[in-house]
Coordinates of C-alpha atoms in Angstrom, one line a residue:
X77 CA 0.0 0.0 0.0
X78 CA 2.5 2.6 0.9
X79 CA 4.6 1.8 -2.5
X80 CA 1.3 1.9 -4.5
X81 CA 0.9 5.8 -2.9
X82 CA 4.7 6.4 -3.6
X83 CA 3.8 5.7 -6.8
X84 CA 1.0 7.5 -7.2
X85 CA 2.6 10.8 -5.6
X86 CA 5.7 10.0 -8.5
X87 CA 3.3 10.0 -11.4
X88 CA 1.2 13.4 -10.0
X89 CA 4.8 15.2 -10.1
X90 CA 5.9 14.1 -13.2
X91 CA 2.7 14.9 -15.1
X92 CA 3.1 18.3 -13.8
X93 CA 6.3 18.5 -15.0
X94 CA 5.4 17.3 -18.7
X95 CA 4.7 19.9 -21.0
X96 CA 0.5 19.8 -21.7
X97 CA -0.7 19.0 -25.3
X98 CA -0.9 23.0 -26.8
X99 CA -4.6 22.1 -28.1
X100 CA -5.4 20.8 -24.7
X101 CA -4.0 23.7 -22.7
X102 CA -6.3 26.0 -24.6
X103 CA -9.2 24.4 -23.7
X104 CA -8.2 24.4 -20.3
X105 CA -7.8 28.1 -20.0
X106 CA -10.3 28.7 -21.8
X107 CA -12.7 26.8 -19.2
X108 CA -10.5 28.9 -16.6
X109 CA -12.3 32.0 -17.3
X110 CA -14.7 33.4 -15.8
X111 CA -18.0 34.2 -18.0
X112 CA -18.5 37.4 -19.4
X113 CA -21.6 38.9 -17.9
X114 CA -22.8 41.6 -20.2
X115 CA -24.0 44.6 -18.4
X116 CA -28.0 45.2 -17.8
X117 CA -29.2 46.5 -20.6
X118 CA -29.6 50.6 -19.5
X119 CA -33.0 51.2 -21.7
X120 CA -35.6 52.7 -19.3
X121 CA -38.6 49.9 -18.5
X122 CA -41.8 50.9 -20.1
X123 CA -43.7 49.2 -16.9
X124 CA -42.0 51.3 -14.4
X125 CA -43.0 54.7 -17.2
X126 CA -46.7 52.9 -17.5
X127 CA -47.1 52.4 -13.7
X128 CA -46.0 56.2 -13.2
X129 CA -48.6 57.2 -15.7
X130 CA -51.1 55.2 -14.2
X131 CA -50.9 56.8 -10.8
X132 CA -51.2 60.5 -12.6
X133 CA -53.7 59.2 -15.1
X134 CA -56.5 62.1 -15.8
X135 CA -55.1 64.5 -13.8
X136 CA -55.5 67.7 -14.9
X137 CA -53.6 70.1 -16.7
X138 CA -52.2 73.4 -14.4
X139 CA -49.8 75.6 -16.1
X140 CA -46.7 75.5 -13.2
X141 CA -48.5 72.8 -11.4
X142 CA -46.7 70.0 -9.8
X143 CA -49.5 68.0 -7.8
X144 CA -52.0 65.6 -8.3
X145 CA -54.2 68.4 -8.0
X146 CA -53.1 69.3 -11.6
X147 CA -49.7 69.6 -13.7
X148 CA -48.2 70.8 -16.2
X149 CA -46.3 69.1 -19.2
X150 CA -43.1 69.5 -17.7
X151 CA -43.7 68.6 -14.3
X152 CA -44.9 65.3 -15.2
X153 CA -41.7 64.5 -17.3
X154 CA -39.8 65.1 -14.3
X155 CA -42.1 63.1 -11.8
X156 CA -42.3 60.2 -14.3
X157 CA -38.6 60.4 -14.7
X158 CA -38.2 60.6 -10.8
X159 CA -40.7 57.9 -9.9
X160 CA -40.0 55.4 -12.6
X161 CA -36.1 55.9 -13.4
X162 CA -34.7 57.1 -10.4
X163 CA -33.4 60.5 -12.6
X164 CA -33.6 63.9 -11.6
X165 CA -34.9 66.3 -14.7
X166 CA -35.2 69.9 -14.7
X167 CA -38.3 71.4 -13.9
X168 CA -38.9 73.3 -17.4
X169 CA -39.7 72.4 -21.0
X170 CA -36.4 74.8 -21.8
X171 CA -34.4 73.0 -19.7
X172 CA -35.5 69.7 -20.0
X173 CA -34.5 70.3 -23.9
X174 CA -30.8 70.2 -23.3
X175 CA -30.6 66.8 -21.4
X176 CA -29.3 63.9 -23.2
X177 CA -28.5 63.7 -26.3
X178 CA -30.8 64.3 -29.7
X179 CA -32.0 61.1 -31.2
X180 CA -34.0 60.7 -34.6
X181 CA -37.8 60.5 -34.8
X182 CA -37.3 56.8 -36.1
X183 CA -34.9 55.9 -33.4
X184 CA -37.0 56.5 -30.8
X185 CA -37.1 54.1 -27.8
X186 CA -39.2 53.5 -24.6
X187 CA -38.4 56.9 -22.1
X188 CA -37.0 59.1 -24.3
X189 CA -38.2 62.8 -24.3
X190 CA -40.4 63.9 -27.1
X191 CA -41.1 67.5 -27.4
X192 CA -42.8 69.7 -29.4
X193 CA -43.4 73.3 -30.6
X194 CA -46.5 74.9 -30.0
X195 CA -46.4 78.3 -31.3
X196 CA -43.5 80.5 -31.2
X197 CA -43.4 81.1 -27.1
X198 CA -44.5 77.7 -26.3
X199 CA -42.8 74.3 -26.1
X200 CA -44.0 70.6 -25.1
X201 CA -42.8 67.7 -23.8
X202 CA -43.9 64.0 -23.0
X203 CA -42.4 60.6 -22.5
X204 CA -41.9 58.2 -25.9
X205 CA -43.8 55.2 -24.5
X206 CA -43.5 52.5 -27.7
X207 CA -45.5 52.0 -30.6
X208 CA -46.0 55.8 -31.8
X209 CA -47.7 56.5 -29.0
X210 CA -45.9 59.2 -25.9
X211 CA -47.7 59.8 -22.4
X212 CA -48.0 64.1 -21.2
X213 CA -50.0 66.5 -19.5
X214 CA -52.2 67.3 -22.2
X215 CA -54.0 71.3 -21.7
X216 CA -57.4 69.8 -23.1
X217 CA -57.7 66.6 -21.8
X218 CA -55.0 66.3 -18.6
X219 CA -53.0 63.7 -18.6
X220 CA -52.6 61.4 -21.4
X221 CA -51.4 59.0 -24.4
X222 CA -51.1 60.4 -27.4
X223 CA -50.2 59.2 -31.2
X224 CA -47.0 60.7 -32.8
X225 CA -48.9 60.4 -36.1
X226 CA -52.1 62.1 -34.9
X227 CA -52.6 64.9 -37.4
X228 CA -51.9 67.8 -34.6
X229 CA -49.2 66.2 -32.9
X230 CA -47.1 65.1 -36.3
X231 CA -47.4 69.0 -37.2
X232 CA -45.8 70.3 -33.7
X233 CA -43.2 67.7 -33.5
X234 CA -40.3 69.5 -32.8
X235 CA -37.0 66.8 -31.6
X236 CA -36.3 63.9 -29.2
X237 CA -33.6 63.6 -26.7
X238 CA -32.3 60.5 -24.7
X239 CA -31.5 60.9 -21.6
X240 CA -28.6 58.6 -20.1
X241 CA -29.4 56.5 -17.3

């Protein structure tokens, strides 16, 4: 028994001392490595946006408002943006403007801002929430979904900005 474990002890330390098969090392390494976990993806959720919008849902529309009592188009942005993405916007249309970075109106994706010009004094903004459609404080009807393509919209629609989360 103890020659059978000298043996076996003899063998270990001269396999270590061989030079592995190159193929066979590869492999080895290879299985070595750690995975490669590719980062979460940083596009906004459209549930968390949706849920925000559900809690503010027909609220109406108050020019400097900031309550559920009513709001204003850029107020909401920022509470959406609080509520569902953890990201601190300005509080104006004007300021809100110069976040992120401009993205074409056929790139859009799921949280980015969408504004619009409404005459020459006036901007608006909502939230890009898929599918053509953007969530905002609407003046007429409080707040809202709306289609990109509806005839009044299209008309107004002014640029989109990402903003980096």
């Amino acid at each position: 028994m103890r020659y059978l474990l000298l043996l076996l002890v003899a063998l270990g330390m001269a396999g270590c001392s061989s030079t592995p098969d190159p193929e066979v090392a590869s492999k080895l390494e290879v299985s070595m490595v750690e995975p490669v976990v590719e980062p979460e993806s940083s596009a906004p959720s459209v549930e968390d946006i949706i849920s925000v919008y559900k809690q503010w849902k027909g609220v109406p529309y108050r020019m400097g408002g900031t309550s559920q009592r009513g709001v204003d188009c850029s107020a909401f942005a920022r509470e959406v943006f609080r509520d569902a993405l953890g990201i601190e916007l300005p509080r104006s249309t004007r300021s809100q403007v110069q976040e992120g970075t401009r993205v074409a109106k056929n790139d859009l994706v799921e949280g980015d801002l969408v504004f619009f010009r409404i005459n020459r004094r006036l901007n608006h903004v909502g939230i890009y929430i898929g599918n053509g459609e953007f969530i905002h404080a609407s003046t007429t009807k409080g707040v809202t979904r709306s289609r990109l393509d509806d005839s009044y919209w299209r008309g107004k629609f002014w640029q989109a900005r990402r903003v980096n989360i």
